[in-house]
Short mmCIF file of C-alpha atoms in Angstrom, two decimals:
data_model
loop_
_atom_site.label_atom_id
_atom_site.label_comp_id
_atom_site.label_asym_id
_atom_site.label_seq_id
_atom_site.Cartn_x
_atom_site.Cartn_y
_atom_site.Cartn_z
CA MET A 1 -55.32 25.11 57.84
CA SER A 2 -52.00 23.30 57.67
CA TYR A 3 -52.08 20.07 55.49
CA ALA A 4 -48.76 18.74 56.84
CA ALA A 5 -50.65 15.66 58.56
CA VAL A 6 -52.77 15.07 55.48
CA ASN A 7 -49.57 15.08 53.24
CA THR A 8 -47.85 12.71 55.72
CA LYS A 9 -50.78 10.33 55.47
CA ALA A 10 -50.91 10.53 51.76
CA VAL A 11 -47.21 9.76 51.41
CA ALA A 12 -47.87 6.60 53.70
CA VAL A 13 -50.80 5.52 51.77
CA TYR A 14 -48.68 5.89 48.37
CA ALA A 15 -45.91 3.74 49.83
CA ARG A 16 -48.31 0.89 50.67
CA PHE A 17 -50.70 0.86 47.84
CA LEU A 18 -49.63 2.77 44.86
CA LYS A 19 -45.71 2.49 44.30
CA PRO A 20 -45.06 0.19 41.28
CA GLU A 21 -43.13 -2.34 43.25
CA VAL A 22 -46.32 -4.06 44.30
CA PRO A 23 -47.67 -4.90 40.94
CA LEU A 24 -44.24 -5.79 39.67
CA LYS A 25 -43.90 -8.31 42.50
CA ILE A 26 -47.14 -9.80 41.54
CA LEU A 27 -46.21 -10.08 37.93
CA GLU A 28 -42.96 -11.81 38.93
CA ALA A 29 -44.81 -14.24 41.30
CA GLY A 30 -45.36 -16.56 38.34
CA ASN A 31 -48.78 -17.93 39.54
CA ILE A 32 -52.04 -16.61 40.81
CA LYS A 33 -51.80 -18.17 44.31
CA ASP A 34 -48.41 -16.47 45.04
CA GLY A 35 -49.71 -13.34 43.31
CA LEU A 36 -52.64 -13.17 45.65
CA ALA A 37 -50.46 -13.91 48.58
CA ILE A 38 -48.31 -10.67 47.95
CA LEU A 39 -51.59 -8.74 47.32
CA GLU A 40 -53.05 -9.85 50.68
CA SER A 41 -49.83 -9.20 52.63
CA THR A 42 -49.30 -5.65 51.03
CA TRP A 43 -52.66 -4.45 50.95
CA GLY A 44 -53.97 -6.13 54.15
CA LEU A 45 -56.73 -7.97 52.43
CA GLU A 46 -58.61 -11.06 53.92
CA LEU A 47 -59.39 -13.32 50.94
CA THR A 48 -61.02 -16.63 50.69
CA GLU A 49 -58.82 -19.71 49.86
CA ASP A 50 -59.64 -19.61 46.17
CA PRO A 51 -61.20 -16.15 45.49
CA HIS A 52 -63.06 -15.18 42.46
CA LEU A 53 -61.89 -11.98 40.59
CA LEU A 54 -65.02 -10.34 41.75
CA GLU A 55 -64.01 -10.86 45.30
CA VAL A 56 -60.58 -9.56 44.83
CA ASN A 57 -61.83 -6.32 43.03
CA VAL A 58 -64.32 -5.74 45.54
CA LYS A 59 -62.01 -6.17 48.48
CA MET A 60 -59.54 -3.94 46.94
CA ALA A 61 -62.06 -1.25 46.14
CA GLN A 62 -63.27 -1.47 49.84
CA LYS A 63 -59.75 -1.03 50.95
CA VAL A 64 -59.35 2.18 48.87
CA TYR A 65 -62.57 3.67 50.06
CA ASP A 66 -61.82 2.90 53.77
CA THR A 67 -58.41 4.39 53.36
CA LEU A 68 -59.77 7.44 51.72
CA LYS A 69 -62.49 7.95 54.47
CA GLY A 70 -59.69 7.82 57.09
CA PHE A 71 -58.49 11.27 55.66
CA HIS A 72 -61.49 12.76 57.01
CA TYR A 73 -59.89 12.77 60.61
CA TYR A 74 -57.11 14.95 59.42
CA LEU A 75 -59.31 17.68 58.18
CA GLN A 76 -61.27 20.55 59.78
CA GLY A 77 -64.14 23.08 59.09
CA SER A 78 -64.74 23.73 55.42
CA ALA A 79 -62.03 21.39 54.23
CA ARG A 80 -63.67 18.57 55.88
CA SER A 81 -67.09 19.41 54.72
CA PHE A 82 -65.75 19.54 51.19
CA TYR A 83 -63.84 16.19 51.47
CA ASN A 84 -66.92 14.55 52.84
CA ALA A 85 -68.96 15.77 49.73
CA LEU A 86 -66.11 14.47 47.62
CA LEU A 87 -66.49 11.02 49.05
CA THR A 88 -70.13 10.82 48.15
CA ARG A 89 -69.06 10.03 44.66
CA TYR A 90 -68.86 6.44 46.09
CA GLU A 91 -72.47 6.59 46.92
CA ILE A 92 -73.30 7.89 43.46
CA GLN A 93 -71.31 5.03 41.83
CA ASP A 94 -73.32 2.50 44.10
CA LEU A 95 -76.65 4.00 43.00
CA LYS A 96 -75.88 3.95 39.34
CA ARG A 97 -74.76 0.32 39.55
CA ILE A 98 -77.89 -0.53 41.44
CA PHE A 99 -80.24 1.14 38.91
CA ARG A 100 -78.42 -0.51 35.91
CA ALA A 101 -78.71 -3.91 37.55
CA VAL A 102 -82.33 -3.50 38.34
CA TYR A 103 -83.37 -2.00 34.73
CA HIS A 104 -81.04 -4.54 32.88
CA ASP A 105 -82.55 -7.30 34.79
CA GLU A 106 -79.07 -8.41 36.12
CA ASP A 107 -78.36 -10.25 39.57
CA VAL A 108 -78.96 -7.61 42.20
CA GLY A 109 -77.40 -9.92 44.67
CA LEU A 110 -73.95 -9.53 43.03
CA VAL A 111 -74.28 -5.65 43.19
CA ARG A 112 -75.38 -5.87 46.95
CA LYS A 113 -72.17 -7.72 47.80
CA SER A 114 -69.93 -5.14 46.20
CA LEU A 115 -71.59 -2.01 47.47
CA LEU A 116 -68.81 0.36 48.88
CA ALA A 117 -70.56 3.25 50.29
CA LEU A 118 -74.35 2.41 50.81
CA ASP A 119 -75.51 -0.07 53.29
CA PRO A 120 -76.05 -3.42 51.46
CA MET A 121 -79.16 -3.96 53.73
CA LEU A 122 -80.56 -1.33 51.62
CA LEU A 123 -81.42 -4.06 49.12
CA PRO A 124 -83.59 -6.63 50.58
CA LYS A 125 -81.95 -10.22 50.23
CA ASP A 126 -85.00 -12.59 50.10
CA GLN A 127 -87.06 -10.73 47.49
CA ALA A 128 -86.81 -9.61 43.92
CA VAL A 129 -85.91 -5.94 43.37
CA GLY A 130 -87.54 -4.38 40.48
CA PRO A 131 -88.32 -0.68 39.70
CA ASP A 132 -91.07 -0.28 42.11
CA GLU A 133 -89.30 -1.89 44.87
CA LEU A 134 -86.06 0.18 44.34
CA PHE A 135 -87.81 3.44 44.35
CA LYS A 136 -89.58 2.34 47.67
CA VAL A 137 -86.34 1.48 49.51
CA LEU A 138 -84.78 4.76 48.32
CA GLU A 139 -87.55 6.66 50.00
CA ALA A 140 -85.45 6.24 53.29
CA THR A 141 -82.32 7.77 51.75
CA PRO A 142 -81.33 11.36 50.87
CA TYR A 143 -81.65 10.26 47.17
CA GLY A 144 -85.42 9.19 47.30
CA ARG A 145 -87.27 12.42 46.89
CA MET A 146 -84.90 13.62 44.18
CA LEU A 147 -85.06 10.54 42.00
CA SER A 148 -88.75 9.79 42.53
CA ALA A 149 -89.50 12.29 39.78
CA TYR A 150 -88.24 9.92 37.30
CA LYS A 151 -90.20 6.90 38.34
CA GLY A 152 -92.44 7.11 35.36
CA VAL A 153 -89.69 7.52 32.80
CA SER A 154 -89.64 4.87 30.18
CA ARG A 155 -87.04 2.10 30.54
CA ASP A 156 -85.07 3.25 27.53
CA ARG A 157 -84.26 6.61 29.00
CA ILE A 158 -84.67 6.45 32.76
CA LEU A 159 -80.75 5.37 33.31
CA PHE A 160 -79.57 8.33 31.43
CA TYR A 161 -82.00 10.65 33.30
CA ILE A 162 -81.02 9.10 36.67
CA GLU A 163 -77.18 9.57 35.87
CA MET A 164 -77.52 13.03 34.88
CA GLU A 165 -79.55 13.85 37.98
CA LEU A 166 -77.10 12.23 40.36
CA ASP A 167 -74.12 13.78 38.67
CA ARG A 168 -75.74 17.25 38.68
CA SER A 169 -76.64 16.97 42.54
CA TYR A 170 -73.12 15.75 43.05
CA TYR A 171 -71.19 18.55 41.48
CA GLU A 172 -73.43 21.31 42.54
CA ARG A 173 -73.08 20.24 46.03
CA LEU A 174 -69.14 20.10 45.48
CA ILE A 175 -69.15 23.59 44.19
CA LYS A 176 -71.26 24.89 46.99
CA GLU A 177 -68.69 23.49 49.50
CA ALA A 178 -65.59 24.57 47.47
CA ARG A 179 -66.83 28.10 47.74
CA GLU A 180 -66.59 27.89 51.50
CA LEU A 181 -62.92 26.98 51.33
CA PRO A 182 -60.10 29.46 52.19
CA LYS A 183 -59.28 31.63 49.35
CA LYS A 184 -55.85 30.11 48.70
CA ASP A 185 -57.45 26.70 48.40
CA ARG A 186 -60.64 27.71 46.61
CA LYS A 187 -59.10 29.29 43.50
CA GLU A 188 -57.47 26.02 42.37
CA ILE A 189 -60.26 23.59 43.37
CA MET A 190 -62.81 25.80 41.53
CA ALA A 191 -60.73 25.85 38.53
CA MET A 192 -60.59 21.97 38.51
CA LEU A 193 -64.29 21.67 39.26
CA ASN A 194 -65.06 24.07 36.48
CA ARG A 195 -63.26 21.88 33.90
CA HIS A 196 -64.96 18.75 35.14
CA VAL A 197 -68.42 20.23 34.96
CA ASP A 198 -67.81 21.53 31.38
CA LEU A 199 -66.56 18.05 30.23
CA LEU A 200 -69.66 16.50 31.80
CA ASN A 201 -72.15 18.81 30.37
CA ILE A 202 -70.57 18.39 26.91
CA ARG A 203 -70.89 14.81 27.22
CA TYR A 204 -74.31 14.61 28.51
CA ILE A 205 -75.57 17.11 25.92
CA TYR A 206 -73.96 15.03 23.21
CA ARG A 207 -75.35 11.75 24.38
CA GLY A 208 -78.93 13.33 24.97
CA LYS A 209 -78.96 14.64 21.36
CA LYS A 210 -77.20 11.68 19.60
CA THR A 211 -78.80 8.68 21.49
CA TYR A 212 -82.14 10.00 22.79
CA ASP A 213 -83.02 12.89 20.64
CA ILE A 214 -83.74 15.00 23.82
CA LEU A 215 -84.92 18.64 23.12
CA LYS A 216 -82.75 21.49 24.10
CA SER A 217 -85.17 22.85 26.52
CA GLU A 218 -85.32 19.52 28.27
CA MET A 219 -81.51 19.10 28.35
CA GLU A 220 -81.25 22.52 29.98
CA ASN A 221 -82.91 21.14 33.20
CA PHE A 222 -80.00 18.77 33.71
CA VAL A 223 -77.10 21.23 32.94
CA ILE A 224 -74.69 21.35 35.73
CA HIS A 225 -74.25 24.90 36.95
CA GLY A 226 -70.71 26.06 37.84
CA GLY A 227 -68.81 25.39 34.63
CA ASN A 228 -66.79 27.94 32.54
CA ILE A 229 -69.18 27.47 29.49
CA PRO A 230 -72.14 29.59 29.82
#
């Protein structure tokens, strides 16, 4: 397929959000209020009168995510399927943050307010969310069955296991979708994914051995298939 429309959209996005002129204008503003006013006008944000840094970060991240989702409409067929799979990284990020908050006894309410891809209603507002409640609510998502296998893992290891499983499922889905792309696109994308997979496998193997002393036979269950390293 032709990517002319996608390229045009990307140039427009770059001009609005990524050109260095915007942060330079904010730095030159001299005070926070004027800097936020520049950010609101250039990024199209709606901030409260005296926003906390968390609000600014969340609104900016949401704008980026919504903008990236918009590229979906400029793609077709296997390219659209691959792009949709690529965007699930935001769901993965949301899930990792939820698990960390629950298992580190942090404020789940703050995480709920800053979710990008997952529905905030996934986390009940008026009750505490512990490990049991978290696995229960995840049963209604595509991730519930996959992650339920780790429900009984000790608290000092479960986050490591969950992150490995989420990354493994994400990259293996990406590779599966990439193999359906036209040949001229597939070669470069597969080369990029192969490198990402190799680096991620090396990182997880090192962490598993260094921090958790996980046996080789157990780590083999989490290795992401599709890299260059056998």
